[in-house]
Short mmCIF file of C-alpha atoms in Angstrom, two decimals:
data_model
loop_
_atom_site.label_atom_id
_atom_site.label_comp_id
_atom_site.label_asym_id
_atom_site.label_seq_id
_atom_site.Cartn_x
_atom_site.Cartn_y
_atom_site.Cartn_z
CA MET V 1 -0.07 0.08 -0.10
CA CYS V 2 2.76 2.55 0.87
CA SER V 3 4.68 1.70 -2.35
CA GLN V 4 1.45 2.23 -4.55
CA LYS V 5 0.74 5.77 -2.78
CA LEU V 6 4.52 6.60 -3.64
CA PHE V 7 4.11 5.58 -7.03
CA ILE V 8 0.92 7.44 -7.54
CA ARG V 9 2.49 10.85 -5.81
CA TYR V 10 5.78 10.31 -8.06
CA PHE V 11 3.89 10.17 -11.22
CA SER V 12 1.68 13.04 -10.41
CA LEU V 13 4.86 15.08 -9.94
CA ILE V 14 6.43 14.15 -13.22
CA PHE V 15 4.04 16.20 -15.08
CA SER V 16 4.64 19.14 -12.99
CA PRO V 17 6.58 22.26 -14.18
CA ILE V 18 10.16 20.83 -14.57
CA LEU V 19 12.46 22.24 -11.62
CA CYS V 20 14.95 24.75 -13.07
CA MET V 21 17.70 24.89 -10.36
CA LYS V 22 19.17 28.09 -11.14
CA CYS V 23 19.58 30.12 -8.06
CA ALA V 24 19.29 33.91 -8.44
CA LEU V 25 20.74 34.26 -4.87
CA MET V 26 24.41 34.38 -3.63
CA GLN V 27 25.87 35.18 -7.26
CA LEU V 28 29.59 36.83 -7.24
CA SER V 29 30.31 38.74 -10.47
CA SER V 30 33.55 40.29 -11.55
CA VAL V 31 33.69 43.59 -12.85
CA SER V 32 36.65 45.04 -14.84
CA HIS V 33 36.91 48.58 -15.27
CA PHE V 34 38.91 49.42 -18.60
CA SER V 35 39.48 53.26 -18.06
CA CYS V 36 41.59 52.74 -14.83
CA GLY V 37 42.41 48.96 -15.23
CA ALA V 38 40.58 48.10 -11.95
CA ARG V 39 38.85 44.74 -11.05
CA PHE V 40 36.42 44.06 -8.35
CA LEU V 41 34.02 41.74 -6.91
CA VAL V 42 30.16 42.42 -6.26
CA ALA V 43 27.47 40.60 -4.79
CA SER V 44 24.71 41.97 -6.56
CA SER V 45 24.08 43.24 -10.26
CA PHE V 46 26.18 45.96 -11.11
CA ASP V 47 24.10 49.00 -12.71
CA SER V 48 26.67 50.76 -15.18
CA GLY V 49 25.85 54.39 -15.69
CA SER V 50 24.81 54.89 -11.92
CA GLN V 51 27.39 53.16 -10.07
CA GLU V 52 31.02 54.46 -9.39
CA CYS V 53 34.24 52.59 -9.78
CA PRO V 54 35.48 51.86 -6.14
CA SER V 55 38.89 52.38 -7.29
CA CYS V 56 39.05 55.63 -9.15
CA HIS V 57 35.54 56.69 -8.23
CA ALA V 58 34.29 57.64 -11.74
CA VAL V 59 30.75 56.73 -13.06
CA VAL V 60 30.85 53.80 -14.81
CA ASP V 61 30.00 53.75 -18.40
CA ARG V 62 28.47 50.38 -19.86
CA SER V 63 30.64 50.42 -22.46
CA ASP V 64 33.75 50.80 -20.25
CA VAL V 65 33.33 47.72 -18.27
CA SER V 66 33.35 43.94 -18.51
CA ILE V 67 30.99 42.07 -16.25
CA GLU V 68 31.38 38.13 -15.74
CA LYS V 69 29.57 35.92 -13.45
CA LEU V 70 31.66 33.66 -11.40
CA PRO V 71 30.84 29.98 -11.42
CA THR V 72 28.76 29.23 -8.28
CA PRO V 73 28.15 25.72 -6.61
CA PHE V 74 24.69 26.54 -5.80
CA GLY V 75 21.69 26.05 -8.16
CA HIS V 76 22.23 23.79 -11.52
CA GLN V 77 20.13 22.76 -14.05
CA LEU V 78 21.03 19.03 -13.90
CA SER V 79 19.12 15.85 -13.66
CA SER V 80 20.15 12.26 -12.65
CA ALA V 81 22.04 13.69 -9.47
CA ILE V 82 22.65 13.75 -5.83
CA LEU V 83 22.00 16.97 -4.60
CA LEU V 84 22.39 18.36 -1.04
CA LYS V 85 21.06 21.54 0.90
CA PRO V 86 20.38 22.76 4.10
CA SER V 87 17.97 20.88 6.51
CA ASP V 88 16.62 24.30 7.62
CA GLY V 89 16.71 27.67 5.94
CA SER V 90 18.83 28.21 3.01
CA TRP V 91 22.71 28.37 2.29
CA ASN V 92 22.46 32.22 3.21
CA THR V 93 22.37 31.51 6.69
CA PHE V 94 23.91 27.90 6.70
CA GLU V 95 26.83 27.61 9.12
CA LEU V 96 29.43 24.65 9.57
CA GLY V 97 27.34 22.14 11.93
CA ASP V 98 24.16 22.69 10.89
CA ASP V 99 21.87 19.94 9.59
CA LEU V 100 22.08 18.83 5.92
CA HIS V 101 19.37 17.15 3.50
CA ILE V 102 20.25 15.14 0.65
CA GLY V 103 17.95 13.83 -1.99
CA ILE V 104 18.30 12.18 -5.68
CA ALA V 105 17.05 14.50 -8.70
CA GLY V 106 15.31 12.52 -11.54
CA THR V 107 15.11 13.39 -15.20
CA CYS V 108 12.26 16.05 -15.03
CA GLY V 109 13.52 17.97 -11.83
CA VAL V 110 11.73 16.06 -9.18
CA VAL V 111 14.14 15.43 -6.22
CA HIS V 112 13.24 12.34 -3.98
CA SER V 113 14.71 12.50 -0.18
CA PHE V 114 13.94 10.52 2.75
CA TRP V 115 12.26 12.56 5.75
CA THR V 116 10.15 12.37 8.74
CA GLU V 117 7.16 12.05 6.30
CA GLY V 118 8.94 9.11 4.76
CA ILE V 119 10.00 9.41 1.04
CA VAL V 120 8.88 12.76 -0.19
CA SER V 121 9.07 13.88 -3.89
CA GLU V 122 9.29 17.62 -4.48
CA SER V 123 9.68 19.88 -7.39
CA THR V 124 10.65 23.05 -5.31
CA SER V 125 12.79 23.83 -2.40
CA TRP V 126 16.03 22.66 -4.04
CA GLU V 127 16.70 25.74 -6.46
CA ASP V 128 19.90 26.42 -4.37
CA SER V 129 21.10 22.89 -3.55
CA ILE V 130 24.68 21.83 -4.61
CA VAL V 131 25.41 18.96 -6.88
CA VAL V 132 27.36 16.22 -5.08
CA SER V 133 27.54 13.73 -7.66
CA SER V 134 26.17 13.24 -11.24
CA LEU V 135 24.58 9.76 -11.55
CA ASP V 136 24.27 9.60 -15.30
CA LEU V 137 21.37 7.17 -15.39
CA PRO V 138 18.93 7.98 -18.33
CA ASP V 139 16.35 5.66 -16.85
CA ILE V 140 16.55 7.01 -13.12
CA ASP V 141 12.92 7.43 -13.10
CA ALA V 142 12.07 4.01 -13.77
CA ARG V 143 14.77 2.78 -11.41
CA PHE V 144 13.51 4.75 -8.85
CA VAL V 145 9.86 3.61 -9.03
CA GLU V 146 11.69 -0.16 -9.21
CA PHE V 147 13.36 0.73 -5.72
CA ILE V 148 10.30 2.20 -4.19
CA ASP V 149 8.35 -1.00 -4.80
CA LEU V 150 11.31 -2.94 -3.03
CA GLN V 151 12.45 -0.58 -0.58
CA GLY V 152 9.56 1.42 0.24
CA PRO V 153 8.50 -0.29 3.72
CA ASN V 154 12.17 0.62 4.58
CA PHE V 155 11.75 4.20 4.35
CA LEU V 156 8.19 5.06 5.99
CA PRO V 157 7.80 7.87 8.59
CA GLU V 158 8.03 5.65 11.44
CA THR V 159 11.21 4.20 10.45
CA TYR V 160 13.07 7.56 10.05
CA ASP V 161 15.77 8.08 12.68
CA GLU V 162 17.43 11.44 12.73
CA THR V 163 20.82 9.59 13.57
CA ALA V 164 20.57 5.89 12.57
CA TRP V 165 17.90 5.79 9.62
CA ASN V 166 17.95 8.98 7.61
CA CYS V 167 18.20 10.64 4.23
CA PHE V 168 21.81 9.62 3.87
CA ASP V 169 20.69 5.95 4.08
CA LEU V 170 18.32 6.52 1.24
CA ILE V 171 21.00 7.20 -1.07
CA VAL V 172 23.41 4.53 -0.08
CA ARG V 173 20.67 2.07 -0.46
CA PHE V 174 19.60 3.49 -3.92
CA LEU V 175 23.47 3.22 -5.25
CA HIS V 176 23.32 -0.10 -4.29
CA PHE V 177 20.14 -0.97 -5.97
CA VAL V 178 21.65 0.58 -9.17
CA ASN V 179 24.98 -1.12 -8.63
CA ARG V 180 26.80 1.97 -7.88
CA SER V 181 29.57 1.40 -5.22
CA PRO V 182 27.76 -1.57 -3.73
CA LEU V 183 30.03 -1.94 -0.82
CA LEU V 184 29.48 1.78 0.33
CA THR V 185 28.69 3.00 3.67
CA LYS V 186 27.40 6.18 4.75
CA VAL V 187 30.71 7.24 6.19
CA ASP V 188 32.48 6.27 2.90
CA PHE V 189 29.79 8.19 0.70
CA THR V 190 30.04 11.10 2.79
CA SER V 191 33.84 11.21 2.63
CA GLN V 192 34.07 10.26 -1.46
CA PHE V 193 31.27 12.50 -2.55
CA VAL V 194 29.99 14.89 0.01
CA GLU V 195 32.78 16.54 2.03
CA GLU V 196 34.71 18.38 -0.97
CA PRO V 197 31.79 19.65 -2.49
CA LEU V 198 30.68 21.16 0.91
CA LYS V 199 33.97 22.57 1.30
CA ARG V 200 33.80 24.32 -1.73
CA ALA V 201 30.33 25.70 -0.97
CA VAL V 202 31.47 26.96 2.26
CA LYS V 203 34.45 28.71 0.75
CA TYR V 204 32.18 30.39 -1.90
CA LEU V 205 29.81 31.45 0.92
CA LYS V 206 32.72 33.05 3.06
CA LEU V 207 33.70 34.86 0.03
CA TYR V 208 30.18 35.88 -0.82
CA ARG V 209 29.50 37.18 2.63
CA GLU V 210 32.62 39.14 2.90
CA VAL V 211 31.89 40.81 -0.79
CA GLU V 212 28.23 41.41 0.43
CA ASN V 213 29.41 42.99 3.76
CA ARG V 214 32.04 45.36 2.25
CA GLY V 215 29.64 46.24 -0.93
CA CYS V 216 32.46 45.05 -3.22
CA VAL V 217 36.07 44.01 -3.01
CA VAL V 218 38.64 45.58 -5.10
CA LEU V 219 40.91 42.78 -6.36
CA GLN V 220 43.85 44.61 -8.21
CA ARG V 221 44.79 47.33 -10.57
CA LYS V 222 46.21 46.57 -14.03
CA THR V 223 46.77 48.48 -17.58
CA ARG V 224 44.17 47.68 -20.21
CA LEU V 225 46.83 45.88 -21.99
CA ASN V 226 46.98 43.32 -19.34
CA ARG V 227 43.24 42.52 -19.25
CA ASP V 228 43.73 38.86 -20.69
CA TYR V 229 46.63 38.45 -18.12
CA ARG V 230 43.96 39.53 -15.39
CA ASN V 231 41.52 36.95 -16.52
CA ARG V 232 43.98 34.01 -16.55
CA GLN V 233 45.09 35.20 -13.23
CA MET V 234 41.48 34.97 -11.92
CA ALA V 235 40.97 31.63 -13.52
CA ASP V 236 44.07 30.33 -11.60
CA SER V 237 43.00 31.96 -8.21
CA LEU V 238 39.31 30.87 -8.37
CA GLU V 239 38.53 27.01 -8.54
CA ASP V 240 36.71 26.10 -11.70
CA LEU V 241 33.49 24.50 -10.11
CA SER V 242 32.41 23.05 -13.39
CA ALA V 243 35.66 21.04 -13.89
CA GLU V 244 35.38 17.12 -14.32
CA THR V 245 34.17 15.80 -10.92
CA CYS V 246 36.65 12.64 -11.03
CA VAL V 247 39.73 15.11 -11.52
CA ASP V 248 38.71 17.44 -8.56
CA ARG V 249 37.90 14.40 -6.37
CA THR V 250 41.33 12.93 -7.13
CA ASN V 251 43.14 16.42 -6.46
CA ASP V 252 40.79 16.78 -3.42
CA ALA V 253 41.76 13.44 -2.06
CA ASN V 254 45.71 14.39 -2.56
CA GLY V 255 45.29 17.35 -0.96
CA PHE V 256 43.68 15.75 2.18
CA LEU V 257 46.21 13.08 2.55
CA ASN V 258 49.36 15.65 2.41
CA ASN V 259 47.27 17.76 4.87
CA GLN V 260 46.84 14.71 7.31
CA PHE V 261 50.43 13.97 6.59
CA ASP V 262 51.77 17.24 7.80
CA ILE V 263 49.41 17.18 10.80
CA PHE V 264 51.01 13.94 11.90
CA VAL V 265 54.73 15.04 11.52
CA HIS V 266 53.42 17.88 13.76
CA ASP V 267 52.04 15.58 16.38
CA TYR V 268 54.73 13.10 16.37
CA ARG V 269 57.37 15.72 16.68
CA GLU V 270 55.47 17.06 19.66
CA LEU V 271 55.09 13.65 21.23
CA THR V 272 58.73 12.84 20.78
CA GLU V 273 60.28 16.01 21.95
CA VAL V 274 62.34 15.16 24.96
CA GLU V 275 63.90 17.29 27.57
CA PRO V 276 67.81 17.96 27.39
CA ASP V 277 68.55 16.28 30.76
CA ASP V 278 66.70 13.00 29.52
CA CYS V 279 68.29 12.43 26.18
CA CYS V 280 72.04 11.20 25.11
CA GLY V 281 73.53 12.20 28.36
CA GLY V 282 72.05 15.86 28.95
CA LYS V 283 72.77 16.56 25.36
CA LYS V 284 69.61 17.26 23.03
CA GLU V 285 70.60 15.88 19.76
CA GLY V 286 69.02 16.12 16.59
CA VAL V 287 66.38 13.39 15.42
CA GLU V 288 66.45 10.72 12.86
CA ASP V 289 63.19 10.94 10.96
CA VAL V 290 61.16 13.15 13.03
CA GLY V 291 61.65 11.97 16.50
CA CYS V 292 64.37 11.01 18.81
CA SER V 293 64.97 7.50 19.94
CA HIS V 294 67.97 5.27 21.59
CA SER V 295 66.50 2.33 20.17
CA ALA V 296 66.76 0.83 16.51
CA SER V 297 63.00 0.29 16.14
CA GLY V 298 62.24 3.57 17.94
CA ASP V 299 60.29 1.99 20.90
CA GLY V 300 62.26 0.59 23.48
CA GLY V 301 63.53 -2.44 21.61
CA PRO V 302 67.28 -3.14 20.80
CA SER V 303 69.52 -0.13 20.52
CA LYS V 304 70.98 0.63 17.15
CA LYS V 305 74.53 0.31 18.52
CA GLU V 306 73.48 -3.39 19.73
CA VAL V 307 72.12 -4.13 16.22
CA ILE V 308 75.44 -2.70 14.42
CA ASN V 309 77.78 -4.82 16.83
CA VAL V 310 75.80 -7.88 16.10
CA THR V 311 75.92 -7.21 12.34
CA ARG V 312 79.74 -7.25 12.67
CA LYS V 313 80.09 -10.26 14.59
CA LEU V 314 78.06 -11.93 12.04
CA GLN V 315 80.57 -10.76 9.46
CA LYS V 316 83.44 -12.20 11.61
CA SER V 317 81.58 -15.33 11.99
CA ILE V 318 81.13 -15.68 8.32
CA PHE V 319 84.79 -14.90 7.60
CA SER V 320 86.12 -17.34 9.89
CA LEU V 321 84.08 -20.21 8.63
CA GLN V 322 85.23 -19.40 5.09
CA SER V 323 88.78 -19.66 6.21
CA LEU V 324 88.35 -23.23 7.51
CA PRO V 325 90.00 -25.95 5.65
CA ASP V 326 86.51 -27.97 5.23
CA ALA V 327 84.67 -24.67 4.89
CA THR V 328 82.33 -26.32 2.43
CA ALA V 329 81.12 -28.65 5.27
CA TYR V 330 79.64 -25.31 6.85
CA ALA V 331 77.97 -24.20 3.98
CA ASP V 332 74.49 -24.17 4.92
CA LEU V 333 75.64 -22.39 8.25
CA GLN V 334 77.44 -19.72 6.20
CA ALA V 335 74.32 -19.22 4.37
CA GLU V 336 72.04 -18.89 7.35
CA LEU V 337 74.81 -16.26 8.82
CA LYS V 338 74.73 -14.33 5.46
CA GLY V 339 70.63 -14.37 5.51
CA LEU V 340 70.37 -12.91 8.88
CA HIS V 341 73.29 -10.27 8.20
CA THR V 342 70.85 -9.39 5.23
CA ILE V 343 67.80 -9.10 7.43
CA LEU V 344 69.48 -6.98 10.23
CA THR V 345 71.18 -4.50 7.80
CA ARG V 346 67.72 -3.92 5.93
CA ALA V 347 65.95 -3.59 9.33
CA LEU V 348 68.48 -0.67 10.19
CA SER V 349 68.07 0.80 6.91
CA SER V 350 64.22 0.96 7.33
CA THR V 351 64.54 2.60 10.90
CA SER V 352 66.58 5.42 9.12
CA ALA V 353 63.54 5.98 6.36
CA GLU V 354 61.83 9.24 6.68
CA PHE V 355 58.24 9.21 7.07
CA ALA V 356 56.27 9.83 3.79
CA PRO V 357 52.67 9.61 2.89
CA SER V 358 53.16 6.42 1.05
CA ASN V 359 54.53 4.48 3.98
CA LEU V 360 52.15 5.85 6.52
CA PRO V 361 48.67 4.59 7.53
CA LEU V 362 46.88 8.06 6.58
CA PRO V 363 43.10 8.34 7.09
CA ASP V 364 40.76 8.40 4.11
CA TYR V 365 38.53 10.72 5.83
CA ASP V 366 38.78 13.39 8.80
CA GLU V 367 36.92 11.93 11.99
CA ALA V 368 35.64 15.03 13.16
CA ASP V 369 34.31 16.30 10.11
CA MET V 370 32.46 12.94 9.52
CA GLN V 371 30.95 13.27 13.08
CA MET V 372 29.88 16.77 12.44
CA LEU V 373 28.13 15.44 9.20
CA LEU V 374 26.60 12.32 10.20
CA GLY V 375 26.55 12.31 14.11
CA GLU V 376 29.12 10.33 16.43
CA ASP V 377 26.92 7.38 16.45
CA GLU V 378 27.31 6.78 12.66
CA VAL V 379 31.33 6.96 12.63
CA PRO V 380 33.24 4.24 13.73
CA LYS V 381 36.14 5.14 16.21
CA THR V 382 39.49 4.88 14.62
CA VAL V 383 42.89 4.49 16.03
CA SER V 384 45.08 7.28 15.52
CA MET V 385 47.86 7.48 13.24
CA LEU V 386 50.42 8.13 16.23
CA GLU V 387 48.93 5.06 17.90
CA LYS V 388 49.32 2.97 14.65
CA VAL V 389 53.05 3.97 14.29
CA ALA V 390 53.90 3.26 18.13
CA GLU V 391 52.01 -0.29 17.74
CA GLU V 392 54.19 -0.99 14.60
CA LYS V 393 57.35 0.14 16.37
CA THR V 394 56.63 -1.96 19.20
CA LYS V 395 56.19 -5.08 16.99
CA ALA V 396 59.40 -4.11 14.87
CA GLY V 397 61.20 -4.21 18.32
CA GLU V 398 59.97 -7.64 19.20
CA ARG V 399 60.94 -8.69 15.87
CA LEU V 400 64.32 -7.36 15.95
CA GLN V 401 64.83 -8.74 19.45
CA GLY V 402 63.91 -12.13 18.06
CA LEU V 403 66.47 -11.67 15.24
CA LEU V 404 69.38 -10.84 17.75
CA VAL V 405 68.76 -14.08 19.71
CA GLN V 406 68.65 -16.15 16.50
CA ALA V 407 72.06 -14.46 15.73
CA GLU V 408 73.58 -15.16 18.79
CA ILE V 409 72.71 -19.03 18.46
CA LEU V 410 73.97 -19.06 14.94
CA MET V 411 77.33 -17.57 16.24
CA ARG V 412 77.75 -19.99 18.91
CA GLU V 413 77.53 -22.82 16.22
CA ALA V 414 79.99 -21.08 14.32
CA THR V 415 82.34 -20.89 17.29
CA HIS V 416 81.75 -24.33 17.94
CA ALA V 417 82.75 -25.33 14.32
CA LYS V 418 86.07 -23.38 14.74
CA GLY V 419 86.88 -25.91 17.73
CA GLY V 420 85.28 -24.53 21.01
CA ILE V 421 81.94 -23.36 22.23
CA ALA V 422 81.68 -19.74 23.26
CA LYS V 423 82.00 -19.09 26.93
#
């Protein structure tokens, strides 16, 4: 019964006026005044002929200016897409931490979302939404009807829960249904598709509010001959919101990982900072990598000096066996000694290697951001990078200690082979 009502309501909206998602609000424009070479941003329409140039204060003639609307993340005429908007109010009043609502746009501008009233289909109220992802499904309307027939009972008003079962669950379930990212969770979806478009929208909002509060913002003054240069510089300084989504996502992901790496290096240095009296006999020395440690593993394992001494003893044992008249009789022991010497040498090299994004367990998303978007209950607790690195160093120290014990046994065998057991 539920899916039948939804089916009838959906098709009653199909023939309603198509939603044209072009938001007239929050539009920034770049105005170039040819006479003085000034370029400035305005947050409303610029009426040439009655307004003054904020740089030279001359009344601007229409033939003496160039007005260009800047790309905006809000309001697009797209179908078959996932859209995002504030749950209450509009982007004009949005602040980070406010609740967000997400929906699926069909081919005719109808947006479907899960709310306290169940699955709701609307042809209005999404005019200033931002596009999170384009689905590129020509038959999205038919697929959504099929989805309602199968999943409708899971999205009734009484099943809605603000934290545990909300509008984001509808999106993830629909993506599973159309075989788009079948293993995606809400946290994964938010990290991969929502976080970066939202950051770009917030960045644009910040700029818009600054321009609106000041009336206009003068960017720079250049000569008329350098107008092309100014346009190129503006293109470089303002992110192209209409660029390919996959390229943006890749760049955003790389930038996020680099930022997480910088945070880790800073925290690691703070954590491993030691007082002068506690390190190296009262003298505070430089650190290997980004920390200071006496142990080769960096966490209380054998010291680097101990490991180096053992590698030298192993080398001496190998030479001693090779010098015996019947050296071939001890070929297997020599091979074991050489193999262990190689392993310990590599272990020393690995402890001296610097941290890099490629050899650290960097997170795929910012846990605090995810908790702010989805709620604390929806985001699994994660182990910090510092804790992971500390755990790995502990394990490395244990492995290194085991190798030293093995080396001691082999060297005793080599001593015995030469004619006596080491005391």
